[in-house]
Short mmCIF file of C-alpha atoms and ligand atoms in Angstrom, two decimals:
data_model
loop_
_atom_site.label_atom_id
_atom_site.label_comp_id
_atom_site.label_asym_id
_atom_site.label_seq_id
_atom_site.Cartn_x
_atom_site.Cartn_y
_atom_site.Cartn_z
CA UNK W 599 33.44 -10.14 40.13
CA UNK W 600 31.93 -10.31 43.58
CA UNK W 601 29.05 -12.68 44.10
CA UNK W 602 25.91 -12.16 46.20
CA UNK W 603 23.97 -15.32 46.75
CA UNK W 604 21.28 -16.95 48.86
CA UNK W 605 21.88 -20.56 49.74
CA UNK W 606 19.13 -22.78 51.10
CA UNK W 607 20.56 -25.19 53.67
CA UNK W 608 18.78 -28.43 54.52
CA UNK W 609 20.88 -30.17 57.17
CA UNK W 610 18.47 -33.13 57.50
CA UNK W 611 19.04 -36.00 59.94
CA UNK W 612 21.85 -37.86 61.70
CA UNK W 613 25.26 -36.41 60.83
CA UNK W 614 23.64 -34.07 58.26
CA UNK W 615 23.65 -31.02 60.61
CA UNK W 616 27.27 -31.73 61.68
CA UNK W 617 28.68 -31.90 58.16
CA UNK W 618 26.62 -29.00 56.76
CA UNK W 619 27.74 -26.78 59.67
CA UNK W 620 31.34 -27.67 58.82
CA UNK W 621 30.84 -26.91 55.12
CA UNK W 622 29.21 -23.56 55.94
CA UNK W 623 32.25 -22.61 58.04
CA UNK W 624 34.45 -23.28 55.00
CA UNK W 625 32.08 -21.46 52.64
CA UNK W 626 31.99 -18.46 55.00
CA UNK W 627 35.77 -18.42 55.12
CA UNK W 628 36.21 -18.61 51.35
CA UNK W 629 33.52 -16.04 50.58
CA UNK W 630 34.97 -13.59 53.11
CA UNK W 631 38.47 -14.07 51.75
CA UNK W 632 37.44 -13.42 48.17
CA UNK W 633 34.91 -10.64 48.89
CA UNK W 634 31.61 -12.44 48.20
CA UNK W 635 28.39 -12.20 50.22
CA UNK W 636 26.28 -15.21 51.07
CA UNK W 637 23.07 -15.39 53.07
CA UNK W 638 21.57 -18.64 54.25
CA UNK W 639 18.03 -19.85 54.79
CA UNK W 640 17.52 -23.07 56.78
CA UNK W 641 14.83 -25.68 56.26
CA UNK W 642 13.85 -29.14 57.44
CA UNK W 643 13.97 -32.24 55.29
CA UNK W 644 13.60 -35.96 55.97
CA UNK W 645 12.89 -37.42 59.41
CA UNK W 646 13.08 -34.11 61.26
CA UNK W 647 10.51 -32.64 58.86
CA UNK W 648 8.24 -35.66 59.38
CA UNK W 649 8.43 -35.04 63.15
CA UNK W 650 7.64 -31.35 62.80
CA UNK W 651 5.20 -31.30 59.87
CA UNK W 652 4.20 -34.96 59.14
CA UNK W 653 5.74 -34.60 55.67
CA UNK W 654 9.34 -35.18 54.55
CA UNK W 655 9.49 -31.80 52.74
CA UNK W 656 6.95 -29.00 53.08
CA UNK W 657 5.82 -26.95 50.09
CA UNK W 658 7.29 -23.89 51.82
CA UNK W 659 10.72 -25.53 52.12
CA UNK W 660 10.64 -26.60 48.47
CA UNK W 661 9.62 -23.11 47.37
CA UNK W 662 12.42 -21.55 49.41
CA UNK W 663 14.90 -23.91 47.72
CA UNK W 664 13.55 -23.03 44.28
CA UNK W 665 13.96 -19.31 45.08
CA UNK W 666 17.55 -19.73 46.33
CA UNK W 667 20.66 -19.59 44.12
CA UNK W 668 21.82 -23.02 45.26
CA UNK W 669 20.89 -25.70 47.80
CA UNK W 670 23.18 -27.44 50.28
CA UNK W 671 21.87 -30.70 51.71
CA UNK W 672 23.20 -32.94 54.50
CA UNK W 673 21.51 -36.33 54.58
CA UNK W 674 18.16 -37.84 55.53
CA UNK W 675 16.93 -40.93 57.32
CA UNK W 676 17.58 -43.04 60.36
CA UNK W 677 16.27 -46.07 62.28
CA UNK W 678 13.46 -44.01 63.83
CA UNK W 679 11.80 -43.65 60.42
CA UNK W 680 12.84 -46.99 58.91
CA UNK W 681 9.51 -48.81 59.27
CA UNK W 682 8.73 -50.04 55.73
CA UNK W 683 5.02 -49.71 56.49
CA UNK W 684 5.26 -46.06 57.55
CA UNK W 685 3.02 -43.83 55.42
CA UNK W 686 5.80 -41.21 55.04
CA UNK W 687 9.52 -41.90 54.65
CA UNK W 688 12.49 -39.48 54.86
CA UNK W 689 13.71 -40.34 51.33
CA UNK W 690 10.47 -38.95 49.93
CA UNK W 691 11.75 -35.50 50.88
CA UNK W 692 14.91 -36.09 48.88
CA UNK W 693 13.05 -37.36 45.84
CA UNK W 694 10.56 -34.46 46.02
CA UNK W 695 13.42 -31.96 46.23
CA UNK W 696 15.27 -33.41 43.23
CA UNK W 697 12.06 -33.58 41.20
CA UNK W 698 10.90 -30.13 42.37
CA UNK W 699 14.19 -28.48 41.38
CA UNK W 700 14.29 -30.43 38.10
CA UNK W 701 17.85 -31.59 38.78
CA UNK W 702 18.10 -34.57 36.46
CA UNK W 703 21.87 -35.17 36.51
CA UNK W 704 23.89 -36.14 39.56
CA UNK W 705 27.66 -35.70 39.16
CA UNK W 706 29.84 -37.75 41.48
CA UNK W 707 33.59 -37.35 40.94
CA UNK W 708 35.92 -40.00 42.35
CA UNK W 709 39.62 -39.17 42.47
CA UNK W 710 41.41 -40.92 45.33
CA UNK W 711 44.12 -38.92 47.11
CA UNK W 712 47.51 -40.65 46.80
CA UNK W 713 48.06 -40.07 50.53
CA UNK W 714 44.88 -42.02 51.36
CA UNK W 715 45.51 -45.08 49.23
CA UNK W 716 46.08 -47.13 52.33
CA UNK W 717 42.56 -46.28 53.55
CA UNK W 718 41.08 -48.12 50.56
CA UNK W 719 40.77 -51.92 50.60
CA UNK W 720 42.08 -51.94 47.01
CA UNK W 721 45.75 -52.37 46.24
CA UNK W 722 47.49 -49.01 45.56
CA UNK W 723 48.54 -50.10 42.04
CA UNK W 724 44.84 -50.49 41.11
CA UNK W 725 44.08 -46.99 42.36
CA UNK W 726 46.89 -45.23 40.52
CA UNK W 727 45.49 -42.81 37.93
CA UNK W 728 41.86 -43.19 38.99
CA UNK W 729 39.97 -40.03 38.03
CA UNK W 730 36.40 -40.75 37.09
CA UNK W 731 33.04 -39.08 37.31
CA UNK W 732 29.73 -40.87 37.47
CA UNK W 733 26.80 -39.06 35.89
CA UNK W 734 23.67 -40.57 37.37
CA UNK W 735 20.20 -39.89 35.97
CA UNK W 736 18.26 -38.62 38.94
CA UNK W 737 14.62 -37.94 38.21
CA UNK W 738 13.47 -40.97 36.21
CA UNK W 739 13.62 -44.73 36.28
CA UNK W 740 12.49 -47.09 39.02
CA UNK W 741 12.39 -44.47 41.76
CA UNK W 742 9.66 -42.47 40.05
CA UNK W 743 7.93 -44.72 37.49
CA UNK W 744 4.21 -45.36 37.87
CA UNK W 745 2.45 -47.57 38.81
CA UNK W 746 4.26 -47.97 42.10
CA UNK W 747 2.96 -49.44 45.34
CA UNK W 748 1.48 -52.47 47.04
CA UNK W 749 -1.83 -53.85 45.96
CA UNK W 750 -3.89 -56.58 47.57
CA UNK W 751 -5.60 -58.83 45.07
CA UNK W 752 -7.49 -61.99 45.98
CA UNK W 753 -6.10 -61.78 49.52
CA UNK W 754 -2.48 -61.70 48.29
CA UNK W 755 -0.16 -58.69 48.31
CA UNK W 756 1.59 -57.63 45.13
CA UNK W 757 4.34 -54.97 45.03
CA UNK W 758 5.13 -53.00 41.87
CA UNK W 759 7.87 -50.59 40.80
CA UNK W 760 8.04 -49.37 37.22
CA UNK W 761 11.24 -48.74 35.27
CA UNK W 762 10.33 -46.20 32.61
CA UNK W 763 12.42 -43.77 30.57
CA UNK W 764 11.41 -41.30 27.89
CA UNK W 765 13.86 -40.57 25.10
CA UNK W 766 14.20 -36.88 26.02
CA UNK W 767 15.15 -37.83 29.60
CA UNK W 768 17.94 -40.02 28.25
CA UNK W 769 19.04 -37.50 25.66
CA UNK W 770 19.58 -34.68 28.16
CA UNK W 771 21.61 -36.79 30.59
CA UNK W 772 23.70 -38.16 27.70
CA UNK W 773 24.37 -34.63 26.45
CA UNK W 774 25.52 -33.62 29.95
CA UNK W 775 27.86 -36.64 30.10
CA UNK W 776 29.37 -36.02 26.64
CA UNK W 777 29.91 -32.31 27.39
CA UNK W 778 31.72 -33.21 30.58
CA UNK W 779 33.84 -35.76 28.72
CA UNK W 780 34.85 -33.11 26.17
CA UNK W 781 36.54 -31.20 28.99
CA UNK W 782 38.19 -34.35 30.36
CA UNK W 783 39.76 -37.49 28.81
CA UNK W 784 37.05 -37.71 26.13
CA UNK W 785 35.69 -41.12 27.03
CA UNK W 786 32.10 -42.00 27.97
CA UNK W 787 31.07 -45.38 29.33
CA UNK W 788 27.31 -45.80 29.13
CA UNK W 789 26.13 -48.43 31.61
CA UNK W 790 22.92 -50.37 31.06
CA UNK W 791 21.36 -53.83 31.13
CA UNK W 792 20.46 -53.96 27.46
CA UNK W 793 20.54 -57.77 27.33
CA UNK W 794 17.45 -57.86 29.57
CA UNK W 795 15.72 -54.50 29.88
CA UNK W 796 13.77 -52.67 27.16
CA UNK W 797 14.48 -49.32 28.86
CA UNK W 798 18.19 -50.12 28.58
CA UNK W 799 17.89 -50.84 24.87
CA UNK W 800 16.39 -47.37 24.38
CA UNK W 801 19.15 -45.99 26.65
CA UNK W 802 21.81 -47.64 24.46
CA UNK W 803 20.41 -46.42 21.16
CA UNK W 804 20.18 -42.84 22.40
CA UNK W 805 23.73 -43.03 23.75
CA UNK W 806 24.87 -44.09 20.26
CA UNK W 807 22.91 -41.23 18.62
CA UNK W 808 24.32 -38.66 21.07
CA UNK W 809 27.87 -39.88 20.41
CA UNK W 810 27.48 -38.92 16.73
CA UNK W 811 27.09 -35.28 17.82
CA UNK W 812 30.32 -35.44 19.86
CA UNK W 813 32.86 -37.00 17.48
CA UNK W 814 35.83 -36.18 19.72
CA UNK W 815 34.46 -38.42 22.46
CA UNK W 816 34.70 -42.22 22.40
CA UNK W 817 31.63 -44.11 23.58
CA UNK W 818 31.72 -47.55 25.21
CA UNK W 819 28.61 -49.49 26.18
CA UNK W 820 28.92 -51.69 29.25
CA UNK W 821 26.47 -53.95 31.05
CA UNK W 822 25.95 -52.96 34.67
CA UNK W 823 27.20 -56.31 36.01
CA UNK W 824 30.45 -55.92 34.06
CA UNK W 825 30.73 -52.28 35.16
CA UNK W 826 30.41 -53.23 38.83
CA UNK W 827 33.31 -55.67 38.37
CA UNK W 828 35.52 -53.31 36.33
CA UNK W 829 35.08 -50.49 38.83
CA UNK W 830 37.03 -52.62 41.26
CA UNK W 831 39.41 -54.46 38.93
CA UNK W 832 40.38 -51.59 36.56
CA UNK W 833 38.93 -48.31 37.87
CA UNK W 834 41.58 -46.19 36.11
CA UNK W 835 40.06 -47.16 32.73
CA UNK W 836 36.95 -45.04 33.37
CA UNK W 837 36.57 -41.36 32.59
CA UNK W 838 32.87 -40.37 32.46
CA UNK W 839 30.36 -43.08 33.41
CA UNK W 840 26.72 -42.32 32.58
CA UNK W 841 23.92 -44.46 33.88
CA UNK W 842 20.29 -44.60 34.96
CA UNK W 843 19.03 -43.79 38.42
CA UNK W 844 19.23 -47.08 40.35
CA UNK W 845 22.38 -48.42 38.65
CA UNK W 846 24.01 -45.06 39.46
CA UNK W 847 22.90 -45.22 43.08
CA UNK W 848 24.58 -48.59 43.52
CA UNK W 849 27.70 -48.01 41.41
CA UNK W 850 28.53 -44.72 43.15
CA UNK W 851 28.51 -46.38 46.57
CA UNK W 852 30.81 -49.03 45.14
CA UNK W 853 33.05 -46.32 43.67
CA UNK W 854 33.26 -44.63 47.08
CA UNK W 855 35.37 -47.55 48.26
CA UNK W 856 38.09 -46.34 45.88
CA UNK W 857 38.33 -43.07 47.82
CA UNK W 858 38.81 -44.84 51.14
CA UNK W 859 35.63 -43.64 52.85
CA UNK W 860 32.05 -42.68 52.05
CA UNK W 861 32.76 -39.47 53.93
CA UNK W 862 35.16 -38.19 51.23
CA UNK W 863 32.88 -37.91 48.23
CA UNK W 864 30.90 -34.87 47.08
CA UNK W 865 28.11 -34.57 44.54
CA UNK W 866 26.34 -31.96 42.49
CA UNK W 867 22.88 -32.32 41.01
CA UNK W 868 22.20 -30.10 38.03
CA UNK W 869 19.31 -29.61 35.68
CA UNK W 870 17.68 -27.32 33.18
CA UNK W 871 16.77 -24.83 35.93
CA UNK W 872 19.21 -22.50 37.60
CA UNK W 873 19.27 -24.00 41.09
CA UNK W 874 21.88 -26.68 41.71
CA UNK W 875 21.69 -29.12 44.62
CA UNK W 876 24.90 -30.07 46.42
CA UNK W 877 25.28 -32.91 48.93
CA UNK W 878 27.79 -35.51 50.07
CA UNK W 879 27.12 -38.99 48.72
CA UNK W 880 26.89 -40.58 52.15
CA UNK W 881 23.75 -41.06 54.23
CA UNK W 882 22.87 -39.88 57.73
CA UNK W 883 25.28 -42.37 59.40
CA UNK W 884 23.10 -42.93 62.51
CA UNK W 885 25.87 -45.09 64.05
CA UNK W 886 28.09 -42.03 64.52
CA UNK W 887 25.52 -39.20 64.66
CA UNK W 888 25.96 -36.73 67.51
CA UNK W 889 29.49 -37.91 68.31
CA UNK W 890 31.24 -35.10 66.44
CA UNK W 891 33.42 -37.55 64.50
CA UNK W 892 31.86 -37.46 61.01
CA UNK W 893 34.20 -36.73 58.14
CA UNK W 894 33.12 -33.34 56.74
CA UNK W 895 35.18 -33.53 53.52
CA UNK W 896 32.41 -34.87 51.23
CA UNK W 897 30.20 -31.91 52.17
CA UNK W 898 33.07 -29.41 52.02
CA UNK W 899 33.98 -30.63 48.52
CA UNK W 900 30.28 -30.37 47.60
CA UNK W 901 30.51 -26.68 48.44
CA UNK W 902 33.52 -26.45 46.09
CA UNK W 903 31.35 -28.00 43.36
CA UNK W 904 28.65 -25.41 44.18
CA UNK W 905 31.13 -22.57 43.68
CA UNK W 906 32.24 -24.10 40.37
CA UNK W 907 28.90 -25.09 38.82
CA UNK W 908 26.38 -22.64 40.30
CA UNK W 909 28.57 -19.54 40.60
CA UNK W 910 31.39 -20.14 38.08
CA UNK W 911 33.92 -19.35 40.83
CA UNK W 912 36.62 -21.74 39.66
CA UNK W 913 39.42 -20.07 41.63
CA UNK W 914 37.47 -20.34 44.90
CA UNK W 915 36.45 -23.95 44.17
CA UNK W 916 40.08 -24.89 43.56
CA UNK W 917 41.16 -23.07 46.71
CA UNK W 918 38.89 -25.36 48.76
CA UNK W 919 40.01 -28.48 46.89
CA UNK W 920 43.66 -27.54 47.33
CA UNK W 921 43.18 -26.82 51.04
CA UNK W 922 41.53 -30.23 51.51
CA UNK W 923 44.35 -31.91 49.59
CA UNK W 924 46.97 -30.10 51.65
CA UNK W 925 45.21 -31.07 54.90
CA UNK W 926 45.24 -34.72 53.88
CA UNK W 927 48.90 -34.51 52.81
CA UNK W 928 49.74 -33.08 56.23
CA UNK W 929 48.35 -36.23 57.83
CA UNK W 930 45.09 -34.89 59.28
CA UNK W 931 42.58 -37.76 59.54
CA UNK W 932 39.09 -38.28 60.90
CA UNK W 933 38.18 -41.64 62.44
CA UNK W 934 36.87 -43.20 59.20
CA UNK W 935 40.34 -42.58 57.70
CA UNK W 936 42.09 -44.18 60.64
CA UNK W 937 42.73 -40.94 62.56
CA UNK W 938 41.48 -39.24 65.68
CA UNK W 939 40.30 -35.81 64.55
CA UNK W 940 36.73 -34.69 65.09
CA UNK W 941 34.54 -32.96 62.51
CA UNK W 942 35.21 -29.44 63.78
CA UNK W 943 38.93 -29.98 64.26
CA UNK W 944 39.31 -31.27 60.70
CA UNK W 945 37.32 -28.28 59.42
CA UNK W 946 39.56 -25.85 61.30
CA UNK W 947 42.61 -27.50 59.72
CA UNK W 948 41.09 -27.11 56.25
CA UNK W 949 40.22 -23.45 56.87
CA UNK W 950 43.75 -22.68 58.07
CA UNK W 951 45.14 -24.14 54.84
CA UNK W 952 42.60 -22.16 52.83
CA UNK W 953 44.23 -19.03 54.17
CA UNK W 954 47.63 -20.36 53.02
CA UNK W 955 46.25 -21.19 49.58
CA UNK W 956 44.96 -17.65 49.15
CA UNK W 957 48.33 -16.29 50.19
CA UNK W 958 49.98 -18.42 47.53
CA UNK W 959 47.40 -17.51 44.88
CA UNK W 960 48.33 -13.88 45.45
CA UNK W 961 52.07 -14.56 45.40
CA UNK W 962 54.46 -14.58 42.46
CA UNK W 963 54.79 -18.32 42.04
CA UNK W 964 51.05 -18.94 41.86
CA UNK W 965 50.87 -21.29 38.88
CA UNK W 966 53.88 -23.39 39.78
CA UNK W 967 52.92 -23.89 43.41
CA UNK W 968 49.28 -24.67 42.59
CA UNK W 969 50.28 -27.22 39.97
CA UNK W 970 52.71 -28.85 42.36
CA UNK W 971 50.03 -29.04 44.99
CA UNK W 972 47.54 -30.55 42.61
CA UNK W 973 50.08 -33.12 41.53
CA UNK W 974 50.58 -34.00 45.19
CA UNK W 975 54.23 -32.98 45.08
CA UNK W 976 54.03 -30.56 47.99
P1 NAD G 1060 25.51 -44.21 55.44
O1 NAD G 1060 26.17 -43.59 54.28
O2 NAD G 1060 24.74 -43.30 56.31
O3 NAD G 1060 26.62 -44.94 56.34
C1 NAD G 1060 27.38 -46.05 55.87
C2 NAD G 1060 28.65 -46.19 56.73
O4 NAD G 1060 29.54 -45.14 56.39
C3 NAD G 1060 28.37 -46.06 58.22
O5 NAD G 1060 29.22 -46.92 58.93
C4 NAD G 1060 28.73 -44.61 58.53
O6 NAD G 1060 29.15 -44.39 59.85
C5 NAD G 1060 29.84 -44.34 57.52
N1 NAD G 1060 29.83 -42.93 57.11
C6 NAD G 1060 28.96 -42.34 56.26
N2 NAD G 1060 29.25 -41.05 56.14
C7 NAD G 1060 30.32 -40.81 56.93
C8 NAD G 1060 31.09 -39.65 57.23
N3 NAD G 1060 30.81 -38.46 56.69
N4 NAD G 1060 32.11 -39.78 58.09
C9 NAD G 1060 32.43 -40.96 58.63
N5 NAD G 1060 31.75 -42.10 58.38
C10 NAD G 1060 30.70 -42.03 57.54
O7 NAD G 1060 24.58 -45.37 54.89
P2 NAD G 1060 23.55 -46.32 55.67
O8 NAD G 1060 24.09 -46.65 57.03
O9 NAD G 1060 23.21 -47.40 54.73
O10 NAD G 1060 22.24 -45.44 55.84
C11 NAD G 1060 21.93 -44.71 57.03
C12 NAD G 1060 20.69 -43.88 56.75
O11 NAD G 1060 20.98 -42.90 55.76
C13 NAD G 1060 19.50 -44.69 56.23
O12 NAD G 1060 18.33 -44.20 56.85
C14 NAD G 1060 19.51 -44.41 54.75
O13 NAD G 1060 18.22 -44.50 54.18
C15 NAD G 1060 19.99 -42.98 54.73
N6 NAD G 1060 20.65 -42.57 53.47
C16 NAD G 1060 20.44 -41.29 53.10
C17 NAD G 1060 21.08 -40.82 51.96
C18 NAD G 1060 20.89 -39.36 51.61
O14 NAD G 1060 20.39 -38.61 52.41
N7 NAD G 1060 21.32 -38.95 50.43
C19 NAD G 1060 21.92 -41.63 51.22
C20 NAD G 1060 22.14 -42.93 51.66
C21 NAD G 1060 21.50 -43.40 52.79
#
């Protein structure tokens, strides 16, 4: 069936506009090839929105995102807006968007490409078989809990952040993680700090309760300090990792090392509402912004996740993933992967392979060739 969709695009700051432009080129190519129609609306978020409107996300931009079928985001932030005493910060736009769309679960798959194993600081034998997905709770915990702020009492400044979780917040993220695991290797690792934190003890008990409703799936509890170590020493042991907001923020950056570069990893944020939010896991990379050398793959793969989760277009999602895989196998590399290709050049290479993938999908040997590609044999 042909899709008609409106996608709200928030390029943001730094390399955000460069990588979202690249991903839109790929999305345009795939939608044209498969007969879908997409229209885009563009909005400011982060530092550029602060400059234009003195707020990191306007109500109008948030409303436009809520009205769209899906949202594509680049990244926010940069040294210009880094002053810790500034009344408005770029990240507030991101948090307001996630909260406003009600996207409580952030999915971050990590599956290193065999051809890129040398780009990772880990030994190839540790990376073999790594195929994990981190499910990070996104709208609760320390980033949102109240009270929050700095207070001056008796001439001394006190800073407070509150780590709070309600049982229904934990239950819905656990259910998402277990459902995902049912379609994968049927293993959930719930990460917490139950030896110290009360919120983690609630987290753990709800994980155990949820597991009873999903008997096919095995549940492991793991302390966050152990998880941070195991992610590096035995990453292939993980299937679905579910964790609270801040632990997830940190662990996913650590997991990105497995893939060889921050620039490779996509993410999808989903919730009870219908609008999904898709963004690469990296930040605005001010050190390379404007140079045209950012790796666009994390954002391009985020668009594949959008096609899969928001539009149920599995064939189109796989076409993008296969084209990216093929491009890597053919030796195309941006600077972060040790190569010389620019953002646009890499994108053009991916699009040209997308055309090949479609040709193969329509050929006689579809299944065989696609499986071989996925297995990295071609
Ligand atoms: P970062 O992810 O922006 O960059 C870390 C390193 O990875 C840098 O050396 C950068 O050049 C490199 N890198 C990142 N993405 C790349 C890509 N696509 N291609 C090639 N190299 C890439 O993290 P940071 O430097 O800690 O933060 C920079 C700014 O981004 C800060 O203002 C931070 O607050 C913000 N940030 C935003 C988000 C977001 O928007 N979701 C996430 C993290 C950080």
